[in-house]
DNA sequence: GCGTGGTCAATACCT
DNA sequence: ACAGGTATTGACCACGCG
């Protein structure tokens, strides 16, 4: 079986395919490609202007915003079509990139039945030096690329700079081009390679007049500014595309992974590698170099320098081993490139499956609908305080199950693609979930596990797709019907558990925490008594039990199972919280849940003393926030009198190089001064901490301790006392 | 100039 | 550019007070 491992549409409109042969080698083929686009009408009407040469129009079946399909025989014809559409004000909708058009048109997918282990992967990492010891900057002539590390399967190529000259650096960049050409990888992986490695190499290559010929078929890289949405925040990065290859940034994959796991405190390679167990916690066997040491080590101890580079490559590969298979699976499912699978959202992916059917059926396509705001899941905190004998139940795949139970396709899905697709994906997932447990080989089990996990994510996003105004086949009313049934269902469960003598503690969307001493030993029996209230096709599951639960507020609670503590909610685990307050809250929770005999109050007093003496490290008091906009944008905004001003953004303006949107900025608050009272006027980056000239303001942080006590004291039986500490440390 | 009480936007989190 | 719901924080404004 021939498996497609690379695809590129050239400027002449030809498709260049890289196909894996059975022996693992790669073969190139060229195929014809006819670009296409959807049009809202015949350009200029029935008696409109003549069509450009090479353009063929077809009227599509059915109703919809796009009733005409246009095929172009060449890129020139295609450009003429776009121009004609613009001149005649005819809405035109084209899939991007062209590679997706090709895949959709041929019902083809990348990788076919290629095992992940046979994907030709290459890790990349560069080390750079700076003439003056500061952070290396590609724009400075004398800051240089010292080494380029490539790891391709078992082969490692550590290319190094021969001498500190332009000639030598140019030679290094040329060697890199040659190495990539020889290894011919399907994928290039690196940690933060968009924002650092590739960007740095691009700048040096431009300066030294070396082409960035890193693509297949001898093609050059292209760069453009792009943006990725990771949960609530946007990340800005200079995207790099290589014809015929995928570029994968594990720094982005790690952040996408952390949306659901939320266990990472830093996204840096070294920390993440330890978290995932790729390197032992004590760093044994791993060579570490501080940023400032790298340049010197290149000359003083080359072996150590190279060991460090090799370890970076090893960790990067380990990360991609864990995080890339999901996207590899998606690429086999959707008509898109692997790189697109890592950088695009779920809407784009689901849209592609719809459009593939509509294209081949020659059916008119809708435009995305208006979606009115609608009510979501039922959420309520029923109790506050500490409870014992806690059980957790939840409904299995609530929203997908409800969608299938309703069985209705979105309003504009004339072909009825949605429900059959969801059914098929669910059946696939169940099949692979089974295989992940029972398959003979461990590789096979891992592959099945990756598939089922990837399908799970996809299935769960179908509901969100319906409610999104950018989804071509969205249907807000159907989404609203799903949540309405979900609320009703959860409330009937709450009532039923109540009838069975349980104390309901907290309910959120599809799950219920309750306390019941008599059922604690036999939760399955309780489940059997309650489950009959559920409609067919909806299953309730017993998910776990806990010796104690502290209920704080809606969506904010802590669980203790006798071994470990689980925290939920922004109040209890926000990464923006000052570390010393976070530690205090952790102590409180351990104490309340019976995991520790020590009251947090002694620690609180300790903090008071330390703060007063400014003995607490600045890292303990600093807040760290993710930037929601670029510092340059913020600067322009305030220059025009924009408000409100923000402490984190003000701190970002003080840093060089300036951080970007999506980066985290840690800052502390300095002393109050005349005309400088607000936080934003007193904020200073931790990176610029100066204990003598700009120490932190103890009174500011002592006040935070008072606020903490006022908020959490009642759970310890402490009445809130307002102290006058603030006056003692002013100025 | 300073505290207070209210609104609003931004951020981080949950299912 | 998948959804809505909740908690928290800080900026800002109007206000009263001195």
XYZ file of C-alpha atoms (C1' of nucleotides) in Angstrom:
764
model
C 0.000 0.000 0.000
C 1.273 3.417 -0.945
C 1.154 5.916 1.848
C 1.286 9.616 1.193
C 3.835 11.295 3.481
C 4.154 14.701 1.887
C 2.155 16.909 -0.437
C 2.825 20.240 -2.076
C 0.923 22.189 -4.713
C 3.343 24.264 -6.773
C 2.825 27.611 -8.458
C 1.900 25.911 -11.743
C -0.927 24.052 -10.030
C 0.763 20.647 -10.042
C 0.557 18.363 -7.038
C 3.882 16.967 -5.834
C 3.405 13.815 -3.812
C 5.905 12.031 -1.614
C 4.944 8.410 -1.203
C 6.426 5.906 1.234
C 7.498 2.647 -0.365
C 7.316 -0.609 1.570
C 11.078 -0.505 2.210
C 10.784 2.870 3.920
C 12.262 4.916 1.088
C 10.361 7.817 -0.431
C 9.248 8.240 -4.006
C 8.139 11.454 -5.705
C 5.189 11.713 -8.062
C 3.520 14.567 -9.852
C -0.227 14.636 -10.391
C -2.668 17.058 -11.934
C -4.694 19.319 -9.701
C -7.684 21.519 -10.543
C -8.215 24.243 -7.944
C -11.827 24.959 -7.082
C -13.963 27.466 -5.196
C -17.594 27.953 -4.303
C -19.480 30.987 -5.599
C -22.688 32.590 -4.343
C -23.985 33.061 -7.914
C -22.941 33.093 -11.544
C -20.561 36.079 -11.758
C -22.599 38.973 -13.110
C -25.718 36.829 -13.505
C -26.859 34.664 -16.430
C -25.841 37.273 -18.984
C -22.686 38.214 -17.117
C -19.239 38.827 -18.560
C -17.524 35.942 -20.352
C -15.705 33.462 -18.143
C -11.905 33.481 -18.039
C -10.320 30.747 -20.102
C -9.971 27.478 -18.231
C -12.774 28.169 -15.744
C -15.702 25.773 -15.593
C -18.835 26.522 -13.586
C -21.433 24.065 -12.308
C -24.794 24.858 -10.755
C -25.180 22.932 -7.537
C -28.202 21.048 -6.223
C -30.362 22.436 -3.466
C -30.506 25.725 -1.597
C -27.695 27.544 0.158
C -25.476 30.596 0.099
C -23.052 28.963 -2.353
C -24.874 27.473 -5.326
C -22.100 27.456 -7.914
C -18.916 25.400 -8.004
C -16.008 26.688 -10.073
C -13.024 24.654 -11.231
C -9.963 26.298 -12.710
C -7.585 24.562 -15.103
C -4.549 26.474 -13.884
C -3.456 28.969 -11.238
C -3.740 31.719 -13.872
C -7.325 30.746 -14.592
C -7.970 30.581 -10.866
C -6.599 34.103 -10.292
C -8.765 35.377 -13.138
C -11.780 33.751 -11.489
C -11.008 35.463 -8.174
C -10.654 38.793 -9.989
C -13.945 38.275 -11.805
C -15.711 37.429 -8.546
C -14.376 40.627 -7.024
C -15.403 42.775 -10.004
C -18.907 41.362 -10.002
C -19.214 41.413 -6.188
C -19.859 37.680 -6.161
C -19.030 36.005 -2.859
C -16.272 33.424 -3.352
C -15.253 30.798 -0.843
C -12.097 28.747 -1.311
C -10.443 26.169 0.897
C -6.985 26.911 2.125
C -4.365 25.686 1.770
C -4.611 24.222 -1.737
C -3.262 20.903 -0.395
C -6.552 20.448 1.484
C -8.431 20.989 -1.786
C -6.374 18.259 -3.395
C -6.968 15.782 -0.566
C -10.690 16.553 -0.406
C -11.070 16.342 -4.161
C -9.466 12.872 -4.227
C -10.951 11.700 -0.927
C -7.304 11.128 -0.018
C -5.577 11.310 3.353
C -1.971 11.536 4.407
C -0.264 8.530 6.031
C -2.968 5.948 5.179
C -2.003 2.863 7.170
C 1.568 3.945 7.840
C 2.518 3.146 11.436
C 3.595 6.197 13.433
C 6.978 4.535 13.923
C 7.595 4.722 10.161
C 6.981 8.429 9.924
C 10.330 9.995 9.046
C 10.896 12.379 11.911
C 13.726 14.753 12.537
C 14.340 16.823 15.659
C 16.009 20.190 15.347
C 17.658 22.414 17.918
C 20.165 25.209 17.543
C 22.554 26.812 20.003
C 23.459 30.431 19.589
C 25.971 32.734 21.149
C 26.140 36.424 21.859
C 29.198 38.603 21.790
C 28.431 40.348 25.094
C 26.809 37.590 27.166
C 23.246 38.928 26.864
C 20.409 36.977 25.245
C 21.457 36.062 21.734
C 19.920 38.285 19.062
C 20.005 37.246 15.402
C 19.868 40.911 14.368
C 23.312 41.616 15.812
C 26.065 40.804 13.306
C 28.409 39.206 15.846
C 25.828 37.030 17.572
C 25.988 33.710 15.782
C 24.578 30.262 15.329
C 27.128 28.095 17.141
C 25.635 24.723 16.347
C 22.721 23.086 14.591
C 21.625 19.743 15.964
C 19.597 17.301 13.907
C 18.400 13.924 15.066
C 16.879 11.649 12.470
C 15.911 8.342 13.975
C 19.111 6.863 15.373
C 21.370 9.272 13.456
C 22.545 12.420 15.096
C 24.166 15.224 13.161
C 25.658 17.922 15.320
C 26.888 20.623 12.953
C 29.175 23.217 14.473
C 30.582 26.605 13.584
C 34.217 26.345 12.477
C 35.288 29.859 13.469
C 33.624 33.120 14.445
C 33.302 34.495 10.923
C 30.544 35.113 8.406
C 32.205 32.681 6.025
C 32.124 29.881 8.586
C 28.536 30.625 9.605
C 27.476 30.658 5.982
C 29.096 27.261 5.565
C 27.225 25.982 8.636
C 23.878 27.101 7.178
C 24.725 25.444 3.874
C 25.618 22.218 5.689
C 22.239 22.389 7.384
C 20.484 22.666 4.013
C 22.445 19.676 2.741
C 21.717 17.610 5.856
C 17.985 18.216 5.502
C 18.112 17.322 1.831
C 19.924 14.053 2.618
C 17.751 13.018 5.540
C 14.574 14.130 3.736
C 12.294 14.055 6.809
C 8.469 14.092 6.632
C 8.374 16.109 9.845
C 10.726 18.531 11.565
C 10.156 18.763 15.305
C 11.517 21.266 17.761
C 10.712 22.986 21.010
C 9.771 26.611 20.392
C 11.248 26.334 16.922
C 8.774 28.785 15.381
C 9.579 31.605 17.751
C 13.244 30.791 18.136
C 15.210 28.284 16.019
C 13.628 28.780 12.593
C 13.216 32.511 13.085
C 16.859 32.834 14.102
C 18.065 30.703 11.193
C 15.946 32.744 8.796
C 17.486 36.008 9.945
C 21.030 34.667 9.729
C 20.369 33.051 6.344
C 19.085 36.350 4.995
C 22.107 38.232 6.305
C 24.558 35.672 4.902
C 22.617 35.185 1.672
C 21.935 31.486 2.078
C 18.537 30.266 0.819
C 16.257 28.673 3.442
C 15.957 25.613 1.210
C 14.500 23.368 3.884
C 11.501 22.044 1.975
C 11.095 19.003 -0.238
C 11.682 19.219 -3.969
C 14.444 21.774 -3.227
C 11.882 24.341 -2.140
C 12.394 27.317 0.129
C 10.618 27.937 3.416
C 7.910 30.586 3.615
C 7.237 32.663 6.728
C 4.232 34.627 7.918
C 2.900 35.865 11.233
C 0.264 33.571 12.607
C -1.724 33.074 15.756
C -2.916 30.031 17.640
C -5.756 29.983 20.138
C -4.911 27.846 23.161
C -7.949 27.774 25.461
C -8.664 31.392 26.357
C -5.484 32.898 25.058
C -3.931 33.677 21.729
C -0.309 32.898 20.958
C 1.506 34.965 18.360
C 4.245 33.250 16.396
C 6.085 33.485 13.089
C 4.762 30.483 11.236
C 7.102 28.612 8.909
C 5.880 26.357 6.099
C 8.049 23.912 4.194
C 6.741 22.458 0.938
C 6.235 18.717 1.346
C 7.143 18.610 5.038
C 5.423 19.364 8.333
C 6.921 21.653 10.957
C 5.824 20.719 14.458
C 6.518 22.827 17.517
C 6.374 20.797 20.726
C 6.156 24.046 22.694
C 2.715 24.590 21.152
C 1.733 20.923 21.535
C 2.624 21.052 25.223
C 0.361 24.064 25.719
C -2.493 22.395 23.848
C -2.027 19.322 26.040
C -2.043 21.425 29.210
C -5.517 22.818 28.440
C -6.991 19.614 29.813
C -4.270 18.347 32.157
C -3.355 21.704 33.724
C -0.422 20.228 35.569
C 2.427 22.231 34.100
C 3.900 25.259 35.800
C 6.299 26.001 32.975
C 6.370 25.112 29.286
C 10.164 25.171 29.004
C 11.741 22.026 27.538
C 13.696 21.079 30.672
C 10.735 21.341 33.053
C 8.347 19.604 30.685
C 10.792 16.726 30.083
C 10.988 16.088 33.814
C 7.207 16.301 34.145
C 6.711 13.672 31.451
C 9.393 11.431 32.940
C 11.780 11.772 29.972
C 14.507 12.917 32.327
C 14.705 12.014 36.023
C 13.715 14.671 38.527
C 17.258 15.035 39.831
C 18.501 15.503 36.266
C 20.781 12.470 36.522
C 22.457 11.733 33.195
C 21.281 14.993 31.642
C 23.702 17.785 30.815
C 22.378 21.193 31.770
C 23.854 24.524 30.780
C 22.531 27.903 31.903
C 21.742 30.309 29.062
C 24.771 32.440 29.883
C 27.174 29.478 29.910
C 26.465 28.180 26.418
C 28.682 30.530 24.464
C 31.706 29.988 26.694
C 31.253 26.222 26.841
C 31.367 26.053 23.050
C 35.048 26.947 23.283
C 36.079 25.623 26.690
C 34.424 22.200 26.714
C 33.088 21.156 23.331
C 32.102 17.674 24.516
C 29.902 19.097 27.253
C 28.388 21.615 24.856
C 27.468 18.848 22.416
C 26.119 16.626 25.180
C 23.776 19.456 26.125
C 22.606 19.854 22.539
C 22.107 16.083 22.199
C 20.020 16.020 25.375
C 17.788 18.792 24.040
C 17.203 16.700 20.922
C 16.491 13.577 22.952
C 13.937 15.386 25.126
C 12.279 16.996 22.123
C 11.862 13.585 20.489
C 10.438 12.167 23.712
C 7.890 14.968 23.900
C 6.793 14.491 20.309
C 6.573 10.706 20.870
C 3.908 11.471 23.461
C 2.101 14.431 21.946
C 2.282 14.017 18.174
C 0.342 10.734 17.639
C -3.009 12.478 18.287
C -2.332 14.830 15.383
C -0.941 12.045 13.233
C -4.280 10.277 13.718
C -6.219 13.442 12.881
C -4.262 13.731 9.656
C -5.448 10.250 8.693
C -9.025 11.313 9.464
C -9.281 14.765 7.861
C -8.209 16.038 4.441
C -5.399 18.227 5.782
C -1.640 18.300 6.315
C -0.031 17.232 9.586
C 1.144 20.760 10.324
C -2.394 22.050 9.777
C -3.705 19.414 12.186
C -1.516 20.894 14.940
C -2.306 24.532 14.155
C -6.014 24.583 13.294
C -9.063 24.393 15.512
C -11.800 21.807 15.507
C -14.216 23.893 13.440
C -11.919 23.855 10.429
C -11.508 20.086 10.748
C -15.199 19.235 11.040
C -16.018 21.677 8.241
C -13.630 19.756 5.977
C -15.541 16.498 6.459
C -18.829 18.231 5.629
C -17.379 19.998 2.610
C -15.904 16.809 1.221
C -19.389 15.280 1.073
C -20.996 18.433 -0.326
C -18.287 18.766 -2.953
C -18.655 15.235 -4.289
C -22.465 15.349 -4.120
C -22.430 18.670 -6.011
C -24.694 20.064 -3.314
C -25.010 23.779 -2.518
C -23.178 24.888 0.661
C -24.490 27.183 3.372
C -22.660 30.167 4.868
C -22.066 30.045 8.645
C -25.281 30.942 10.522
C -26.030 33.647 13.058
C -26.011 32.041 16.482
C -28.010 33.718 19.241
C -26.620 33.373 22.789
C -28.022 30.316 24.530
C -28.087 28.787 27.998
C -25.394 26.252 28.914
C -25.068 23.510 31.503
C -26.580 23.441 34.986
C -24.071 24.381 37.689
C -24.652 24.804 41.393
C -22.836 24.626 44.694
C -25.310 23.221 47.238
C -23.144 23.215 50.336
C -20.165 25.052 51.793
C -17.640 23.503 54.182
C -16.063 20.096 54.758
C -17.983 16.857 54.117
C -17.098 13.184 54.487
C -18.168 9.997 52.673
C -18.187 11.695 49.291
C -19.197 9.945 46.063
C -18.839 11.200 42.501
C -21.119 10.151 39.661
C -21.159 11.400 36.106
C -23.032 10.853 32.882
C -20.927 9.170 30.185
C -20.349 11.446 27.152
C -23.388 13.566 27.982
C -23.525 15.924 25.018
C -22.587 13.426 22.269
C -25.131 10.979 23.733
C -27.819 13.661 23.755
C -27.011 14.620 20.163
C -27.419 11.014 19.073
C -30.579 10.643 21.167
C -32.081 13.751 19.541
C -30.904 12.408 16.188
C -31.476 15.667 14.347
C -29.054 17.061 11.787
C -28.144 20.763 11.783
C -30.627 23.007 10.009
C -28.560 23.580 6.872
C -27.172 20.058 6.580
C -29.347 19.059 3.626
C -27.311 15.913 2.940
C -27.663 14.733 6.529
C -23.931 14.295 7.147
C -23.757 15.223 10.829
C -25.492 12.424 12.746
C -24.139 9.544 10.612
C -20.655 11.025 10.981
C -20.979 11.288 14.750
C -22.305 7.735 14.927
C -19.432 6.441 12.810
C -16.817 8.251 14.882
C -18.306 6.930 18.108
C -18.331 3.364 16.778
C -14.728 3.743 15.595
C -13.741 5.032 18.969
C -15.336 2.117 20.789
C -13.598 -0.288 18.428
C -10.161 1.250 19.036
C -10.805 1.594 22.757
C -11.335 -2.153 22.798
C -8.228 -2.738 20.656
C -6.145 -0.546 22.951
C -6.806 -3.125 25.664
C -6.743 -6.363 23.678
C -4.369 -5.989 20.719
C -1.441 -8.417 20.660
C 1.533 -6.094 20.193
C 2.321 -3.142 22.441
C 2.899 -0.893 19.404
C -0.504 -1.865 18.117
C -2.088 -1.115 21.484
C -0.378 2.280 21.641
C -1.557 3.086 18.125
C -5.132 2.094 19.005
C -4.926 4.169 22.180
C -3.833 7.221 20.197
C -6.700 6.704 17.775
C -9.382 6.361 20.415
C -8.066 9.398 22.319
C -8.051 11.442 19.145
C -11.627 10.410 18.292
C -12.763 11.235 21.813
C -11.569 14.826 21.452
C -13.253 15.074 18.088
C -16.561 13.614 19.269
C -16.676 15.955 22.238
C -16.197 18.970 20.021
C -19.286 18.315 17.888
C -21.582 20.070 20.350
C -19.299 23.118 20.542
C -19.174 23.198 16.752
C -22.968 23.531 16.566
C -22.969 26.546 18.888
C -20.127 28.340 17.134
C -21.053 31.134 14.764
C -18.052 30.429 12.549
C -19.055 26.822 11.864
C -20.433 26.389 8.367
C -23.009 23.827 9.477
C -23.579 25.300 12.954
C -27.052 25.333 14.478
C -27.473 27.308 17.696
C -30.964 26.018 18.292
C -29.802 22.424 18.174
C -26.974 23.263 20.575
C -29.505 24.945 22.874
C -31.707 21.850 22.758
C -28.732 19.716 23.829
C -27.980 21.863 26.878
C -31.695 22.132 27.748
C -31.993 18.335 27.872
C -28.712 18.137 29.774
C -29.950 20.523 32.465
C -33.201 18.633 32.813
C -31.385 15.335 33.071
C -28.957 16.516 35.739
C -31.783 18.002 37.792
C -33.738 14.757 37.683
C -30.623 12.925 38.900
C -30.175 15.411 41.726
C -33.791 14.860 42.787
C -33.375 11.089 42.641
C -30.164 11.087 44.699
C -31.977 13.348 47.173
C -34.849 10.855 47.459
C -32.249 8.211 48.246
C -31.103 10.153 51.280
C -27.926 11.670 49.798
C -26.702 15.176 50.579
C -25.943 16.877 47.262
C -22.753 18.933 47.494
C -21.944 20.173 44.014
C -23.299 19.625 40.504
C -21.789 20.770 37.216
C -23.150 19.967 33.747
C -22.829 16.174 33.795
C -21.511 15.287 37.239
C -22.640 15.215 40.852
C -20.671 15.131 44.109
C -22.696 13.975 47.093
C -22.192 12.830 50.658
C -23.786 9.626 51.892
C -22.484 7.622 54.810
C -24.801 4.660 54.217
C -23.941 4.347 50.491
C -20.210 4.986 50.794
C -19.326 1.300 50.974
C -21.604 0.299 48.067
C -21.775 3.085 45.469
C -22.749 0.664 42.686
C -25.912 -0.273 44.567
C -26.855 3.403 44.817
C -26.120 3.806 41.115
C -28.487 0.927 40.308
C -31.272 2.560 42.336
C -30.883 5.945 40.637
C -30.102 4.969 37.018
C -33.693 4.035 36.060
C -34.672 7.743 35.868
C -32.371 8.133 32.852
C -33.673 7.930 29.290
C -32.451 5.227 26.921
C -28.987 5.807 25.486
C -27.786 7.778 28.512
C -25.540 6.043 31.016
C -24.604 7.142 34.527
C -21.239 6.058 35.900
C -19.749 5.837 39.372
C -16.487 7.766 39.076
C -14.849 7.619 42.496
C -15.107 8.180 46.226
C -13.357 10.471 48.640
C -12.908 10.485 52.388
C -13.373 14.238 52.451
C -14.368 17.155 50.235
C -14.086 20.832 50.942
C -16.799 22.745 49.106
C -15.845 26.366 48.670
C -17.907 27.854 45.869
C -19.419 26.742 42.573
C -16.745 25.021 40.439
C -14.300 25.444 43.324
C -13.606 22.508 45.635
C -10.942 20.139 46.946
C -11.049 16.339 47.214
C -9.046 13.948 49.394
C -9.060 10.216 48.753
C -6.783 9.362 51.649
C -3.687 9.617 49.481
C -3.778 12.624 47.292
C -5.552 15.923 47.103
C -7.261 17.152 43.952
C -7.989 20.834 43.520
C -10.604 22.294 41.225
C -11.462 25.875 40.403
C -9.821 29.158 39.609
C -9.845 30.305 43.240
C -7.808 27.260 44.297
C -5.454 26.652 41.400
C -5.071 29.789 39.364
C -1.517 30.105 38.112
C -1.745 33.856 38.490
C -1.969 33.611 42.293
C 1.034 34.824 44.253
C 2.984 31.668 45.281
C 2.985 32.486 49.005
C -0.803 32.796 49.035
C -1.118 29.620 46.986
C 1.002 27.752 49.544
C -1.107 29.120 52.361
C -4.291 27.926 50.659
C -2.707 24.509 50.075
C -1.922 24.254 53.795
C -5.472 25.263 54.623
C -6.872 22.557 52.371
C -4.575 19.840 53.744
C -5.621 20.824 57.252
C -9.347 21.007 56.504
C -9.392 17.645 54.711
C -7.486 15.897 57.492
C -4.361 15.304 55.410
C -2.208 17.381 57.759
C -2.565 18.229 61.457
C -0.944 21.601 61.011
C -3.148 24.692 60.897
C -2.131 27.245 58.251
C -2.253 30.016 60.837
C 1.295 29.446 62.051
C 2.533 29.709 58.468
C 0.521 32.876 58.084
C 2.277 34.446 61.050
C 5.610 33.298 59.654
C 4.825 35.060 56.383
C 3.924 38.244 58.266
C 7.314 38.305 59.960
C 9.196 37.484 56.777
C 7.354 40.041 54.693
C 7.916 42.771 57.266
C 11.645 42.066 57.062
C 11.495 41.699 53.262
C 13.001 38.270 53.836
C 10.548 36.451 51.577
C 12.048 35.912 48.093
C 10.479 38.090 45.407
C 9.460 34.974 43.485
C 7.089 34.105 46.326
C 5.133 37.340 46.121
C 5.135 37.881 42.362
C 1.986 37.438 40.320
C 2.381 36.056 36.823
C -0.096 36.645 34.041
C -0.407 35.705 30.405
C -0.322 38.690 28.075
C -3.578 39.125 26.174
C -2.060 41.516 23.667
C 1.361 42.450 22.365
C 3.214 45.090 24.394
C 3.568 47.222 21.245
C -0.204 47.156 20.746
C -0.759 48.081 24.384
C 1.757 50.921 24.100
C -0.102 52.436 21.142
C -3.369 51.934 22.968
C -2.252 53.929 26.018
C -0.527 56.554 23.875
C -3.994 57.377 22.574
C -5.260 57.678 26.132
C -6.540 54.097 26.231
C -7.894 52.702 29.492
C -7.749 50.772 31.685
C -4.032 50.367 32.188
C -2.812 46.998 33.391
C 0.008 46.026 35.723
C 1.131 42.982 33.707
C 1.211 44.982 30.463
C 3.128 47.835 32.133
C 5.680 45.329 33.423
C 6.013 43.821 29.937
C 6.919 47.265 28.535
C 9.958 47.370 30.805
C 11.465 44.151 29.422
C 13.972 43.661 26.600
C 13.422 41.797 24.471
C 9.759 42.503 24.816
C 7.593 39.468 25.470
C 4.754 38.700 23.056
C 1.095 37.944 23.278
C 0.660 34.582 24.998
C 3.902 34.868 26.996
C 3.784 34.950 30.770
C 5.043 37.967 32.690
C 5.880 37.791 36.400
C 5.779 41.093 38.281
C 5.867 42.443 41.790
C 4.603 45.652 43.372
C 7.025 48.305 44.557
C 6.476 50.934 47.229
C 3.795 53.569 46.926
C 4.998 57.040 46.023
C 3.433 60.421 45.372
C 1.288 60.087 42.286
C 2.146 56.398 42.074
C -0.570 54.614 43.974
C -2.196 52.191 41.540
C -0.757 48.718 41.039
C -0.016 49.376 37.397
C 2.180 52.319 38.325
C 4.110 50.233 40.851
C 4.506 47.001 38.884
C 8.014 45.805 37.984
C 9.065 42.588 36.252
C 10.639 39.995 38.527
C 13.383 39.699 35.912
C 14.383 43.277 36.821
C 14.117 42.801 40.585
C 16.412 45.140 42.469
C 16.439 44.549 46.213
C 18.204 47.836 46.907
C 16.706 50.322 44.449
C 13.267 48.781 43.915
C 12.332 46.310 46.663
C 8.814 44.975 46.954
C 6.309 46.766 49.183
C 5.707 44.712 52.352
C 2.536 46.619 53.256
C 0.966 45.715 49.916
C 1.547 42.002 50.481
C 0.648 42.149 54.210
C -2.697 43.499 53.123
C -3.086 40.463 50.873
C -2.517 38.252 53.915
C -5.290 40.148 55.713
C -7.602 39.627 52.755
C -6.703 35.938 52.715
C -7.578 35.579 56.398
C -10.835 37.433 55.937
C -11.790 35.073 53.122
C -10.668 31.721 54.495
C -10.531 32.402 58.265
C -14.226 31.462 58.712
C -13.420 27.876 57.602
C -10.972 27.701 60.521
C -13.347 29.302 62.980
C -11.356 32.530 62.883
C -13.272 35.776 62.871
C -11.974 38.346 60.453
C -9.834 41.006 62.150
C -8.789 44.108 60.291
C -5.233 45.000 61.153
C -3.529 48.337 60.769
C -0.226 46.880 59.591
C -0.239 48.907 56.408
C 0.750 52.161 58.112
C 4.032 50.817 59.447
C 5.753 50.227 56.170
C 4.536 53.034 53.932
C 7.032 54.651 51.537
C -5.904 63.560 48.504
C -8.352 59.433 50.488
C -11.681 55.745 51.390
C -16.044 53.486 49.658
C -19.191 51.256 46.789
C -20.453 50.164 42.480
C -19.624 48.680 37.421
C -16.830 46.654 33.949
C -13.236 44.108 31.551
C -9.710 40.761 31.749
C -8.088 36.399 33.261
C -8.250 31.787 34.676
C -10.705 28.146 35.558
C -14.791 23.926 35.019
C -17.610 20.551 32.362
C -11.688 31.492 16.114
C -15.710 24.540 19.453
C -19.746 26.120 23.922
C -21.553 28.649 28.314
C -20.913 29.377 33.540
C -18.375 31.008 37.751
C -14.797 33.308 40.746
C -11.473 36.809 41.311
C -9.033 40.945 40.625
C -7.943 45.542 39.534
C -9.044 49.878 37.057
C -12.058 53.418 37.078
C -15.690 56.574 38.436
C -18.856 59.076 41.344
C -19.289 60.354 45.770
C -18.590 62.248 50.431
C -15.181 64.047 53.460
C -11.615 67.237 55.000
